PDB file of C-alpha atoms in Angstrom:
ATOM      1  CA  GLY W 830      -5.685 218.630 209.365  1.00  0.00           C
ATOM      2  CA  MET W 831      -4.649 217.773 205.770  1.00  0.00           C
ATOM      3  CA  GLY W 832      -1.105 218.739 206.732  1.00  0.00           C
ATOM      4  CA  LYS W 833      -0.982 215.213 208.133  1.00  0.00           C
ATOM      5  CA  VAL W 834      -0.729 214.002 204.525  1.00  0.00           C
ATOM      6  CA  ARG W 835       1.064 217.030 203.066  1.00  0.00           C
ATOM      7  CA  GLU W 836       3.695 214.911 201.303  1.00  0.00           C
ATOM      8  CA  LEU W 837       0.956 213.050 199.408  1.00  0.00           C
ATOM      9  CA  VAL W 838      -0.876 216.265 198.558  1.00  0.00           C
ATOM     10  CA  THR W 839       2.343 217.885 197.350  1.00  0.00           C
ATOM     11  CA  ARG W 840       3.158 214.854 195.205  1.00  0.00           C
ATOM     12  CA  ASP W 841      -0.291 213.913 193.851  1.00  0.00           C
ATOM     13  CA  VAL W 842      -2.425 217.072 193.697  1.00  0.00           C
ATOM     14  CA  PRO W 843      -1.900 219.714 191.011  1.00  0.00           C
ATOM     15  CA  LYS W 844      -0.279 222.734 192.705  1.00  0.00           C
ATOM     16  CA  GLY W 845      -0.281 220.677 195.923  1.00  0.00           C
ATOM     17  CA  SER W 846       2.816 222.406 197.253  1.00  0.00           C
ATOM     18  CA  LEU W 847       1.030 225.744 196.847  1.00  0.00           C
ATOM     19  CA  ILE W 848      -2.428 224.816 198.168  1.00  0.00           C
ATOM     20  CA  GLY W 849      -1.619 222.005 200.618  1.00  0.00           C
ATOM     21  CA  SER W 850      -2.246 222.652 204.299  1.00  0.00           C
ATOM     22  CA  VAL W 851       0.601 222.629 206.804  1.00  0.00           C
ATOM     23  CA  VAL W 852      -1.777 222.083 209.745  1.00  0.00           C
ATOM     24  CA  SER W 853      -1.752 218.483 210.950  1.00  0.00           C
ATOM     25  CA  CYS W 854      -4.083 216.577 213.271  1.00  0.00           C
ATOM     26  CA  ASP W 855      -4.212 213.411 215.344  1.00  0.00           C
ATOM     27  CA  HIS W 856      -6.997 211.715 213.349  1.00  0.00           C
ATOM     28  CA  LEU W 857      -7.729 212.822 209.794  1.00  0.00           C
ATOM     29  CA  ILE W 858     -11.183 212.668 208.229  1.00  0.00           C
ATOM     30  CA  ALA W 859     -10.766 213.486 204.555  1.00  0.00           C
ATOM     31  CA  ALA W 860     -13.868 214.845 202.824  1.00  0.00           C
ATOM     32  CA  GLY W 861     -14.593 216.862 199.707  1.00  0.00           C
ATOM     33  CA  VAL W 862     -16.463 219.393 201.850  1.00  0.00           C
ATOM     34  CA  SER W 863     -15.491 219.940 205.491  1.00  0.00           C
ATOM     35  CA  ASN W 864     -19.116 219.810 206.647  1.00  0.00           C
ATOM     36  CA  TRP W 865     -19.456 216.317 205.167  1.00  0.00           C
ATOM     37  CA  GLY W 866     -16.568 215.152 207.321  1.00  0.00           C
ATOM     38  CA  GLY W 867     -18.335 216.624 210.339  1.00  0.00           C
ATOM     39  CA  TYR W 868     -21.510 214.731 209.456  1.00  0.00           C
ATOM     40  CA  VAL W 869     -19.515 211.484 209.251  1.00  0.00           C
ATOM     41  CA  LEU W 870     -17.920 212.148 212.637  1.00  0.00           C
ATOM     42  CA  ALA W 871     -21.298 212.936 214.259  1.00  0.00           C
ATOM     43  CA  ALA W 872     -22.917 209.831 212.740  1.00  0.00           C
ATOM     44  CA  SER W 873     -20.009 207.660 213.865  1.00  0.00           C
ATOM     45  CA  LEU W 874     -20.315 208.961 217.417  1.00  0.00           C
ATOM     46  CA  ALA W 875     -24.097 208.423 217.344  1.00  0.00           C
ATOM     47  CA  ILE W 876     -23.554 204.782 216.334  1.00  0.00           C
ATOM     48  CA  LEU W 877     -20.733 204.240 218.822  1.00  0.00           C
ATOM     49  CA  HIS W 878     -22.735 205.703 221.715  1.00  0.00           C
ATOM     50  CA  ARG W 879     -26.128 204.495 220.447  1.00  0.00           C
ATOM     51  CA  ASP W 880     -27.435 208.041 220.812  1.00  0.00           C
ATOM     52  CA  ALA W 881     -29.458 209.522 217.944  1.00  0.00           C
ATOM     53  CA  VAL W 882     -29.259 212.958 219.605  1.00  0.00           C
ATOM     54  CA  LEU W 883     -25.763 213.198 218.119  1.00  0.00           C
ATOM     55  CA  LEU W 884     -27.098 212.961 214.558  1.00  0.00           C
ATOM     56  CA  TRP W 885     -27.205 216.152 212.497  1.00  0.00           C
ATOM     57  CA  SER W 886     -30.390 216.981 210.610  1.00  0.00           C
ATOM     58  CA  TRP W 887     -31.044 219.135 207.563  1.00  0.00           C
ATOM     59  CA  GLU W 888     -32.959 221.509 209.854  1.00  0.00           C
ATOM     60  CA  ASP W 889     -29.933 221.745 212.188  1.00  0.00           C
ATOM     61  CA  ASP W 890     -27.730 222.588 209.217  1.00  0.00           C
ATOM     62  CA  CYS W 891     -30.100 225.267 207.895  1.00  0.00           C
ATOM     63  CA  SER W 892     -30.382 226.846 211.341  1.00  0.00           C
ATOM     64  CA  LEU W 893     -26.605 226.916 211.786  1.00  0.00           C
ATOM     65  CA  MET W 894     -26.066 228.396 208.323  1.00  0.00           C
ATOM     66  CA  ALA W 895     -28.612 231.142 209.057  1.00  0.00           C
ATOM     67  CA  ASP W 896     -26.789 231.965 212.308  1.00  0.00           C
ATOM     68  CA  LEU W 897     -23.438 232.064 210.493  1.00  0.00           C
ATOM     69  CA  VAL W 898     -24.798 234.376 207.790  1.00  0.00           C
ATOM     70  CA  ALA W 899     -26.278 236.662 210.471  1.00  0.00           C
ATOM     71  CA  ALA W 900     -22.838 236.780 212.128  1.00  0.00           C
ATOM     72  CA  LYS W 901     -21.270 237.681 208.721  1.00  0.00           C
ATOM     73  CA  ALA W 902     -19.180 234.506 208.589  1.00  0.00           C
ATOM     74  CA  VAL W 903     -17.579 233.953 205.193  1.00  0.00           C
ATOM     75  CA  ASP W 904     -17.089 230.788 203.204  1.00  0.00           C
ATOM     76  CA  GLY W 905     -13.436 229.774 203.308  1.00  0.00           C
ATOM     77  CA  MET W 906     -13.129 229.231 199.563  1.00  0.00           C
ATOM     78  CA  SER W 907     -15.353 231.899 198.040  1.00  0.00           C
ATOM     79  CA  GLY W 908     -14.851 234.608 200.680  1.00  0.00           C
ATOM     80  CA  MET W 909     -18.581 235.329 200.425  1.00  0.00           C
ATOM     81  CA  VAL W 910     -21.141 235.751 203.191  1.00  0.00           C
ATOM     82  CA  THR W 911     -23.788 233.293 202.012  1.00  0.00           C
ATOM     83  CA  GLY W 912     -25.776 230.425 203.431  1.00  0.00           C
ATOM     84  CA  ASP W 913     -25.761 228.355 200.257  1.00  0.00           C
ATOM     85  CA  ILE W 914     -22.030 227.951 199.648  1.00  0.00           C
ATOM     86  CA  VAL W 915     -19.756 225.720 201.734  1.00  0.00           C
ATOM     87  CA  ASP W 916     -16.087 225.309 200.846  1.00  0.00           C
ATOM     88  CA  GLY W 917     -16.800 226.980 197.502  1.00  0.00           C
ATOM     89  CA  ILE W 918     -19.554 224.514 196.560  1.00  0.00           C
ATOM     90  CA  SER W 919     -23.082 225.817 196.074  1.00  0.00           C
ATOM     91  CA  SER W 920     -25.930 223.809 197.584  1.00  0.00           C
TER      92      SER W 920
END
């Protein structure tokens, strides 16, 4: 989705023209780690709909990470199959 602001990334981020996404989106949520953006979206929906079921817990996250590791999913930045690295950042 950061392709939505590609011109800014290209101009303001070192090597932005090399690393900047070309994939756009309708509504951008910028976050240092993609999961954090997902947490913000889920929390916003929980508030909007007054439904705590939409909130994401630490236990939910750990369970999902274990399932992803079991499925041999790799972290997008490190290329490693690990449950303690997300977007190249260790937990």
